[in-house]
Short mmCIF file of C-alpha atoms in Angstrom, two decimals:
data_model
loop_
_atom_site.label_atom_id
_atom_site.label_comp_id
_atom_site.label_asym_id
_atom_site.label_seq_id
_atom_site.Cartn_x
_atom_site.Cartn_y
_atom_site.Cartn_z
CA UNK M 23 113.70 69.83 -5.96
CA UNK M 24 110.90 67.22 -6.13
CA UNK M 25 107.86 68.55 -7.98
CA UNK M 26 104.26 67.72 -7.11
CA UNK M 27 103.89 65.01 -9.77
CA UNK M 28 107.07 63.25 -8.61
CA UNK M 29 105.94 63.45 -4.99
CA UNK M 30 102.64 61.77 -5.85
CA UNK M 31 104.33 58.99 -7.78
CA UNK M 32 106.93 58.38 -5.07
CA UNK M 33 104.48 58.33 -2.15
CA UNK M 34 103.74 55.28 0.01
CA UNK M 35 101.71 52.39 -1.38
CA UNK M 36 99.10 52.83 1.37
CA UNK M 37 96.05 54.82 0.21
CA UNK M 38 95.03 56.99 3.17
CA UNK M 39 91.40 57.01 4.30
CA UNK M 40 89.23 60.10 3.84
CA UNK M 41 92.14 62.02 2.32
CA UNK M 42 92.67 64.36 -0.62
CA UNK M 43 95.86 62.53 -1.48
CA UNK M 44 97.84 65.33 -3.16
CA UNK M 45 97.27 67.48 -0.08
CA UNK M 46 98.59 64.95 2.45
CA UNK M 47 101.51 63.42 0.55
CA UNK M 48 104.75 64.58 2.10
CA UNK M 49 102.86 65.76 5.23
CA UNK M 50 101.77 62.42 6.65
CA UNK M 51 102.44 61.77 10.33
CA UNK M 52 103.47 58.19 11.03
CA UNK M 53 102.51 57.03 14.52
CA UNK M 54 105.03 54.47 15.72
CA UNK M 55 103.91 53.80 19.29
CA UNK M 56 101.60 55.14 21.97
CA UNK M 57 101.23 55.06 25.73
CA UNK M 58 98.29 56.29 27.77
CA UNK M 59 97.07 59.56 26.28
CA UNK M 60 100.19 60.14 24.19
CA UNK M 61 101.31 59.23 20.68
CA UNK M 62 104.91 59.03 19.44
CA UNK M 63 105.73 59.62 15.80
CA UNK M 64 108.40 57.95 13.69
CA UNK M 65 110.46 61.14 13.88
CA UNK M 66 110.31 61.23 17.68
CA UNK M 67 107.57 63.79 18.34
CA UNK M 68 105.32 63.30 21.38
CA UNK M 69 101.67 64.23 20.81
CA UNK M 70 98.77 64.43 23.23
CA UNK M 71 95.88 62.49 21.65
CA UNK M 72 93.07 65.01 21.95
CA UNK M 73 90.71 62.92 19.83
CA UNK M 74 91.34 59.44 21.30
CA UNK M 75 92.13 58.30 17.76
CA UNK M 76 88.80 58.30 15.97
CA UNK M 77 86.81 58.74 19.20
CA UNK M 78 87.76 55.27 20.44
CA UNK M 79 90.90 55.09 22.64
CA UNK M 80 88.86 55.56 25.81
CA UNK M 81 91.14 53.68 28.23
CA UNK M 82 94.23 55.13 26.57
CA UNK M 83 96.80 53.42 24.41
CA UNK M 84 98.87 50.29 25.03
CA UNK M 85 97.00 49.13 28.11
CA UNK M 86 98.84 45.98 29.27
CA UNK M 87 95.68 44.24 30.49
CA UNK M 88 94.13 44.35 27.02
CA UNK M 89 97.33 43.21 25.34
CA UNK M 90 97.42 40.29 27.76
CA UNK M 91 93.78 39.42 27.09
CA UNK M 92 94.45 39.21 23.35
CA UNK M 93 97.68 37.22 23.86
CA UNK M 94 96.06 34.64 26.12
CA UNK M 95 93.04 34.23 23.86
CA UNK M 96 95.16 33.72 20.74
CA UNK M 97 97.05 30.97 22.52
CA UNK M 98 93.76 29.17 23.16
CA UNK M 99 91.60 30.02 20.13
CA UNK M 100 92.26 32.94 17.82
CA UNK M 101 88.67 32.71 16.56
CA UNK M 102 85.99 30.50 15.11
CA UNK M 103 82.96 31.63 13.15
CA UNK M 104 79.46 31.87 14.62
CA UNK M 105 77.49 30.71 11.55
CA UNK M 106 74.67 28.22 11.86
CA UNK M 107 75.17 25.73 14.71
CA UNK M 108 78.64 27.01 15.57
CA UNK M 109 79.59 29.50 18.28
CA UNK M 110 82.75 30.36 20.15
CA UNK M 111 82.74 30.75 23.91
CA UNK M 112 83.99 34.34 24.01
CA UNK M 113 81.29 35.54 21.61
CA UNK M 114 78.66 33.85 23.80
CA UNK M 115 80.10 35.43 26.96
CA UNK M 116 80.26 38.89 25.42
CA UNK M 117 76.69 38.60 24.19
CA UNK M 118 75.50 37.92 27.73
CA UNK M 119 77.48 40.84 29.17
CA UNK M 120 76.19 43.25 26.52
CA UNK M 121 72.62 42.08 27.02
CA UNK M 122 73.00 42.70 30.76
CA UNK M 123 74.17 46.33 30.35
CA UNK M 124 71.94 47.12 27.37
CA UNK M 125 69.42 49.97 27.68
CA UNK M 126 67.09 47.75 25.65
CA UNK M 127 65.39 45.17 27.86
CA UNK M 128 65.86 41.50 26.90
CA UNK M 129 67.84 42.19 23.72
CA UNK M 130 69.53 39.86 21.29
CA UNK M 131 73.06 40.82 20.28
CA UNK M 132 74.42 40.77 16.74
CA UNK M 133 78.21 40.99 16.57
CA UNK M 134 80.33 42.09 13.62
CA UNK M 135 83.54 43.94 12.85
CA UNK M 136 82.80 47.64 13.38
CA UNK M 137 80.47 50.59 13.19
CA UNK M 138 79.89 50.62 9.44
CA UNK M 139 79.03 46.92 9.61
CA UNK M 140 76.62 47.60 12.47
CA UNK M 141 74.78 50.34 10.58
CA UNK M 142 74.50 48.15 7.49
CA UNK M 143 73.03 45.30 9.54
CA UNK M 144 70.63 47.54 11.49
CA UNK M 145 69.21 49.17 8.36
CA UNK M 146 68.82 45.81 6.63
CA UNK M 147 67.17 44.33 9.71
CA UNK M 148 64.72 47.23 9.89
CA UNK M 149 63.66 46.61 6.32
CA UNK M 150 63.57 42.83 6.85
CA UNK M 151 61.34 43.34 9.89
CA UNK M 152 58.64 45.16 7.96
CA UNK M 153 58.76 42.72 5.07
CA UNK M 154 58.22 39.87 7.54
CA UNK M 155 55.35 41.84 9.07
CA UNK M 156 53.71 42.06 5.65
CA UNK M 157 54.04 45.85 5.50
CA UNK M 158 56.09 45.72 2.36
CA UNK M 159 55.96 49.42 1.46
CA UNK M 160 58.02 50.34 4.55
CA UNK M 161 61.52 50.41 3.02
CA UNK M 162 62.81 53.98 3.40
CA UNK M 163 65.45 54.91 6.02
CA UNK M 164 65.50 58.42 7.48
CA UNK M 165 68.64 60.07 8.85
CA UNK M 166 69.59 63.55 10.00
CA UNK M 167 71.31 66.39 8.18
CA UNK M 168 75.04 66.38 9.11
CA UNK M 169 74.82 62.74 10.26
CA UNK M 170 77.70 60.31 9.80
CA UNK M 171 76.99 56.58 9.91
CA UNK M 172 80.11 55.02 8.40
CA UNK M 173 80.92 54.42 4.77
CA UNK M 174 79.48 51.05 3.78
CA UNK M 175 76.77 51.26 1.14
CA UNK M 176 73.99 51.92 3.65
CA UNK M 177 76.11 54.33 5.71
CA UNK M 178 77.07 56.24 2.59
CA UNK M 179 73.44 56.38 1.50
CA UNK M 180 72.09 57.73 4.79
CA UNK M 181 74.95 60.18 5.35
CA UNK M 182 73.86 63.71 6.15
CA UNK M 183 77.24 64.99 4.98
CA UNK M 184 76.79 65.54 1.26
CA UNK M 185 80.46 65.13 0.37
CA UNK M 186 80.25 61.50 1.52
CA UNK M 187 77.30 60.88 -0.81
CA UNK M 188 78.63 62.57 -3.95
CA UNK M 189 80.37 61.00 -6.91
CA UNK M 190 78.76 57.58 -7.29
CA UNK M 191 76.51 58.24 -10.26
CA UNK M 192 73.21 58.26 -8.37
CA UNK M 193 71.66 60.41 -5.67
CA UNK M 194 71.99 57.50 -3.23
CA UNK M 195 73.67 54.08 -3.45
CA UNK M 196 70.63 52.67 -1.66
CA UNK M 197 67.74 54.65 -3.17
CA UNK M 198 65.18 54.48 -0.35
CA UNK M 199 66.75 57.12 1.94
CA UNK M 200 65.91 60.69 2.98
CA UNK M 201 67.26 63.33 5.35
CA UNK M 202 65.48 65.13 8.19
CA UNK M 203 66.26 68.29 10.14
CA UNK M 204 69.02 68.01 12.73
CA UNK M 205 67.33 70.16 15.37
CA UNK M 206 63.77 71.13 14.30
CA UNK M 207 61.26 68.48 15.34
CA UNK M 208 58.38 70.28 13.59
CA UNK M 209 60.32 70.06 10.33
CA UNK M 210 60.90 66.34 10.94
CA UNK M 211 57.17 65.82 11.42
CA UNK M 212 56.49 67.65 8.16
CA UNK M 213 59.01 65.47 6.30
CA UNK M 214 57.41 62.28 7.61
CA UNK M 215 53.99 63.52 6.53
CA UNK M 216 55.29 64.43 3.08
CA UNK M 217 56.96 61.05 2.49
CA UNK M 218 54.24 59.04 4.16
CA UNK M 219 54.79 56.93 7.28
CA UNK M 220 53.63 53.85 5.38
CA UNK M 221 56.86 54.09 3.33
CA UNK M 222 59.31 54.60 6.24
CA UNK M 223 61.00 51.60 7.87
CA UNK M 224 63.34 53.31 10.33
CA UNK M 225 64.93 56.51 11.53
CA UNK M 226 68.65 56.47 12.40
CA UNK M 227 70.06 59.09 14.77
CA UNK M 228 73.25 59.66 16.73
CA UNK M 229 72.25 60.88 20.22
CA UNK M 230 75.17 63.30 19.88
CA UNK M 231 76.36 63.90 16.33
CA UNK M 232 80.11 63.37 16.11
CA UNK M 233 81.70 63.90 12.71
CA UNK M 234 78.91 66.32 11.77
CA UNK M 235 80.38 68.83 14.21
CA UNK M 236 79.80 67.52 17.78
CA UNK M 237 76.12 68.47 17.92
CA UNK M 238 74.28 67.57 21.14
CA UNK M 239 70.51 67.32 20.71
CA UNK M 240 68.36 70.42 20.99
CA UNK M 241 66.08 70.32 24.06
CA UNK M 242 63.13 68.06 23.36
CA UNK M 243 64.44 66.94 19.97
CA UNK M 244 65.28 63.30 20.73
CA UNK M 245 62.10 62.92 22.74
CA UNK M 246 60.26 64.28 19.71
CA UNK M 247 61.93 61.78 17.39
CA UNK M 248 60.90 58.94 19.67
CA UNK M 249 57.31 60.18 19.82
CA UNK M 250 57.09 60.47 16.02
CA UNK M 251 58.54 56.98 15.58
CA UNK M 252 56.01 55.48 18.00
CA UNK M 253 53.07 57.35 16.45
CA UNK M 254 54.02 56.31 12.91
CA UNK M 255 55.31 52.74 13.38
CA UNK M 256 58.86 53.73 12.48
CA UNK M 257 61.74 51.82 14.08
CA UNK M 258 64.15 54.05 16.01
CA UNK M 259 67.83 53.16 15.55
CA UNK M 260 70.25 54.86 17.95
CA UNK M 261 73.73 55.05 16.46
CA UNK M 262 75.97 54.79 19.52
CA UNK M 263 79.16 53.92 17.65
CA UNK M 264 80.82 57.02 19.15
CA UNK M 265 78.76 57.56 22.30
CA UNK M 266 78.43 53.98 23.52
CA UNK M 267 80.41 52.68 26.53
CA UNK M 268 80.87 55.88 28.45
CA UNK M 269 81.73 58.75 26.12
CA UNK M 270 78.83 60.87 27.49
CA UNK M 271 79.30 59.78 31.10
CA UNK M 272 76.64 57.05 30.99
CA UNK M 273 77.25 53.60 29.55
CA UNK M 274 75.03 54.58 26.62
CA UNK M 275 73.88 58.04 25.57
CA UNK M 276 70.36 56.67 25.22
CA UNK M 277 70.39 56.43 29.02
CA UNK M 278 71.59 60.02 29.39
CA UNK M 279 68.80 61.24 27.12
CA UNK M 280 66.18 58.72 28.34
CA UNK M 281 65.50 57.14 24.95
CA UNK M 282 64.00 53.73 24.26
CA UNK M 283 65.27 52.77 20.79
CA UNK M 284 64.37 49.59 18.95
CA UNK M 285 67.97 49.01 17.83
CA UNK M 286 71.31 50.33 19.08
CA UNK M 287 74.46 50.15 17.00
CA UNK M 288 77.82 50.11 18.77
CA UNK M 289 81.53 49.73 18.02
CA UNK M 290 84.55 51.87 18.96
CA UNK M 291 84.14 52.02 22.75
CA UNK M 292 83.34 48.34 23.20
CA UNK M 293 87.07 47.55 22.94
CA UNK M 294 88.55 51.08 23.05
CA UNK M 295 89.77 50.26 19.56
CA UNK M 296 92.08 47.46 20.72
CA UNK M 297 90.33 45.04 18.37
CA UNK M 298 87.84 45.69 15.54
CA UNK M 299 84.41 44.87 16.91
CA UNK M 300 80.91 46.25 16.57
CA UNK M 301 77.34 45.13 16.68
CA UNK M 302 73.65 45.76 17.17
CA UNK M 303 71.41 45.43 20.22
CA UNK M 304 67.99 44.26 19.02
CA UNK M 305 64.72 44.66 20.92
CA UNK M 306 62.23 41.79 21.34
CA UNK M 307 59.66 43.44 19.08
CA UNK M 308 62.08 42.70 16.24
CA UNK M 309 63.93 39.51 17.19
CA UNK M 310 61.01 37.42 18.45
CA UNK M 311 59.63 36.76 14.94
CA UNK M 312 62.96 35.21 13.92
CA UNK M 313 63.07 32.91 16.98
CA UNK M 314 59.58 31.37 16.96
CA UNK M 315 59.37 27.66 16.12
CA UNK M 316 57.87 26.78 12.79
CA UNK M 317 58.70 25.95 9.19
CA UNK M 318 57.70 29.47 8.18
CA UNK M 319 60.07 31.19 10.64
CA UNK M 320 62.11 33.69 8.57
CA UNK M 321 65.92 33.85 8.53
CA UNK M 322 67.77 37.14 8.78
CA UNK M 323 70.77 36.63 6.50
CA UNK M 324 73.39 38.57 8.43
CA UNK M 325 76.95 37.50 9.16
CA UNK M 326 80.59 38.09 8.30
CA UNK M 327 83.70 35.96 8.65
CA UNK M 328 84.95 37.91 11.65
CA UNK M 329 81.58 38.43 13.35
CA UNK M 330 82.03 37.44 16.99
CA UNK M 331 85.81 37.16 16.53
CA UNK M 332 86.98 35.32 19.66
CA UNK M 333 90.05 37.47 20.29
CA UNK M 334 88.13 40.70 19.75
CA UNK M 335 85.45 39.46 22.15
CA UNK M 336 88.04 38.52 24.78
CA UNK M 337 89.47 42.02 24.55
CA UNK M 338 85.99 43.53 24.83
CA UNK M 339 85.20 41.47 27.92
CA UNK M 340 88.37 42.61 29.72
CA UNK M 341 87.85 46.18 28.52
CA UNK M 342 84.34 46.37 29.97
CA UNK M 343 85.77 45.18 33.29
CA UNK M 344 88.40 47.94 33.15
CA UNK M 345 85.75 50.62 32.71
CA UNK M 346 84.34 49.52 36.07
CA UNK M 347 87.63 48.79 37.85
CA UNK M 348 89.18 52.14 36.90
CA UNK M 349 85.92 54.05 37.54
CA UNK M 350 86.16 55.67 34.13
CA UNK M 351 82.50 56.59 33.61
CA UNK M 352 82.41 58.76 36.76
CA UNK M 353 85.70 60.21 35.56
CA UNK M 354 84.07 61.28 32.27
CA UNK M 355 81.50 63.26 34.24
CA UNK M 356 84.30 64.99 36.16
CA UNK M 357 86.13 65.82 32.95
CA UNK M 358 82.90 67.15 31.42
CA UNK M 359 82.91 69.88 34.07
CA UNK M 360 86.53 70.80 33.27
CA UNK M 361 85.81 70.79 29.53
CA UNK M 362 82.68 72.90 29.94
CA UNK M 363 84.51 75.51 32.01
CA UNK M 364 87.41 75.62 29.56
CA UNK M 365 85.20 76.03 26.52
CA UNK M 366 83.32 78.87 28.21
CA UNK M 367 86.64 80.66 28.52
CA UNK M 368 87.38 80.08 24.84
CA UNK M 369 84.00 81.50 23.84
CA UNK M 370 85.32 84.92 24.88
CA UNK M 371 87.84 84.87 22.04
CA UNK M 372 86.84 86.75 18.88
CA UNK M 373 87.79 83.77 16.70
CA UNK M 374 85.33 81.41 18.42
CA UNK M 375 81.76 81.33 17.13
CA UNK M 376 80.32 78.64 19.42
CA UNK M 377 81.25 75.70 21.66
CA UNK M 378 79.35 72.52 22.51
CA UNK M 379 79.79 69.80 25.15
CA UNK M 380 78.21 66.43 25.94
CA UNK M 381 80.25 64.27 28.29
CA UNK M 382 83.81 64.12 27.04
CA UNK M 383 82.75 65.27 23.57
CA UNK M 384 83.51 68.88 22.74
CA UNK M 385 83.27 71.01 19.63
CA UNK M 386 84.66 74.48 18.98
CA UNK M 387 83.16 76.24 15.96
CA UNK M 388 85.41 78.96 14.63
CA UNK M 389 84.65 82.26 12.94
CA UNK M 390 84.53 82.17 9.15
CA UNK M 391 87.87 83.98 8.78
CA UNK M 392 89.79 81.31 10.73
CA UNK M 393 90.40 77.84 9.30
CA UNK M 394 89.89 74.91 11.67
CA UNK M 395 92.24 72.86 9.50
CA UNK M 396 94.98 75.46 9.82
CA UNK M 397 94.50 75.60 13.59
CA UNK M 398 94.67 71.82 13.99
CA UNK M 399 97.83 71.72 11.87
CA UNK M 400 99.38 74.38 14.12
CA UNK M 401 98.45 72.37 17.20
CA UNK M 402 100.38 69.35 15.93
CA UNK M 403 103.51 71.50 15.87
CA UNK M 404 102.83 72.30 19.55
CA UNK M 405 102.34 68.65 20.52
CA UNK M 406 98.56 68.23 20.43
CA UNK M 407 96.31 66.22 18.10
CA UNK M 408 92.83 67.53 17.34
CA UNK M 409 90.74 67.24 14.19
CA UNK M 410 88.78 69.64 11.95
CA UNK M 411 85.14 68.65 11.46
CA UNK M 412 82.18 69.94 9.48
CA UNK M 413 81.13 73.47 10.30
CA UNK M 414 84.70 74.72 10.75
CA UNK M 415 84.72 72.86 14.06
CA UNK M 416 87.60 71.56 16.18
CA UNK M 417 87.00 68.17 17.81
CA UNK M 418 87.84 67.58 21.49
CA UNK M 419 87.46 63.97 22.71
CA UNK M 420 90.51 62.76 24.63
CA UNK M 421 90.81 59.41 26.44
CA UNK M 422 88.88 58.92 29.68
CA UNK M 423 92.21 58.65 31.55
CA UNK M 424 93.09 62.26 30.71
CA UNK M 425 94.00 64.41 33.71
CA UNK M 426 92.42 67.79 34.45
CA UNK M 427 95.74 69.50 33.73
CA UNK M 428 96.18 67.71 30.40
CA UNK M 429 92.73 68.80 29.28
CA UNK M 430 93.42 72.38 30.37
CA UNK M 431 96.77 72.29 28.55
CA UNK M 432 95.00 71.20 25.36
CA UNK M 433 92.47 74.02 25.63
CA UNK M 434 95.27 76.47 26.40
CA UNK M 435 97.16 75.35 23.30
CA UNK M 436 94.00 75.89 21.24
CA UNK M 437 93.73 79.44 22.61
CA UNK M 438 97.34 80.16 21.63
CA UNK M 439 96.89 78.63 18.18
CA UNK M 440 93.77 80.75 17.60
CA UNK M 441 95.55 83.93 18.65
CA UNK M 442 98.38 83.13 16.22
CA UNK M 443 96.05 82.74 13.24
CA UNK M 444 95.38 86.49 13.10
CA UNK M 445 92.33 86.04 10.86
CA UNK M 446 94.20 84.07 8.19
CA UNK M 447 92.43 81.32 6.23
#
């Protein structure tokens, strides 16, 4: 019999992300292929993808049109960088398309490789903006309790999930950060007053918190954040890495909640995860200073080797067409009704503490005596993938192509799994 130490030493070379390695070794599920809303493991199991991967597989898996877009682009130009005088045509085309659908009027578009990159760039740009304005004390970045903004240095530093911030020898990798209340706008106002608006560069907020437990905004909260930012000269950064490109039923959640942010970060849904791509939409109040003619015009030193990657941009362009051709945003609004009705039924169960919905984002918070991790493990055995989140919450965020019956089957499987837990942790 293999003991724990031998199992650790004989495990795969790949170091899993966000994993307590001794707990997952020997239990890892290897996904070998996927089609539509379904995953197929190396041992032949078929699994309904109730999380769309990490919130991203919006058009489903293995879409032939996106595979063809990548294939054709690689035959022409795999990529070329966009530093200095150089551009590639697909990055230029994507920039124009994104500017056209942006909730921010007349934006500039910064492209990079993903959500964590986008947050890093947006926070740096916010600080760079105030330095260029001569308001050099405005360096601090606010973010919400329970927020998740990726795991680069800035994302780690502004995380509202303490376990992502711990263990690095300092309270924050980037010191000028602070957290605000997730739902209480009066408490946010008090925090700003305590810190001093003259020290605050920006406030970063997910319109709907994802990893923090699928938390839609309290009524009036986002409007209150926007008001406080305007009154105190604080840039508002909307983190739409999860919600962007249809997840809430509108192209951007800032449209659903009628926000007017200064910067919007995006990633996952721009390609449905078919290629790593992210970026930032930048309002004129920020970008104009960097575009004016003159020897004293500042440079914003952003950029990465794969920023504006031509193949990723080609995939994004075709993907955005598919959202329209397959009428997937209206479909999200239809599925929101099904999800809302199903979660109301689950709320009747004694093991369910609360449920939350925003578009095709759902969260089921369980009673303290039932483990969300145990429930999600049980669901895998029944052919469904979900994920445990903060707050003992089960994540529901399937692809936009999900049928009504598939969504009901997932919720039915959750009900059965809950009934089988019998109050066991």
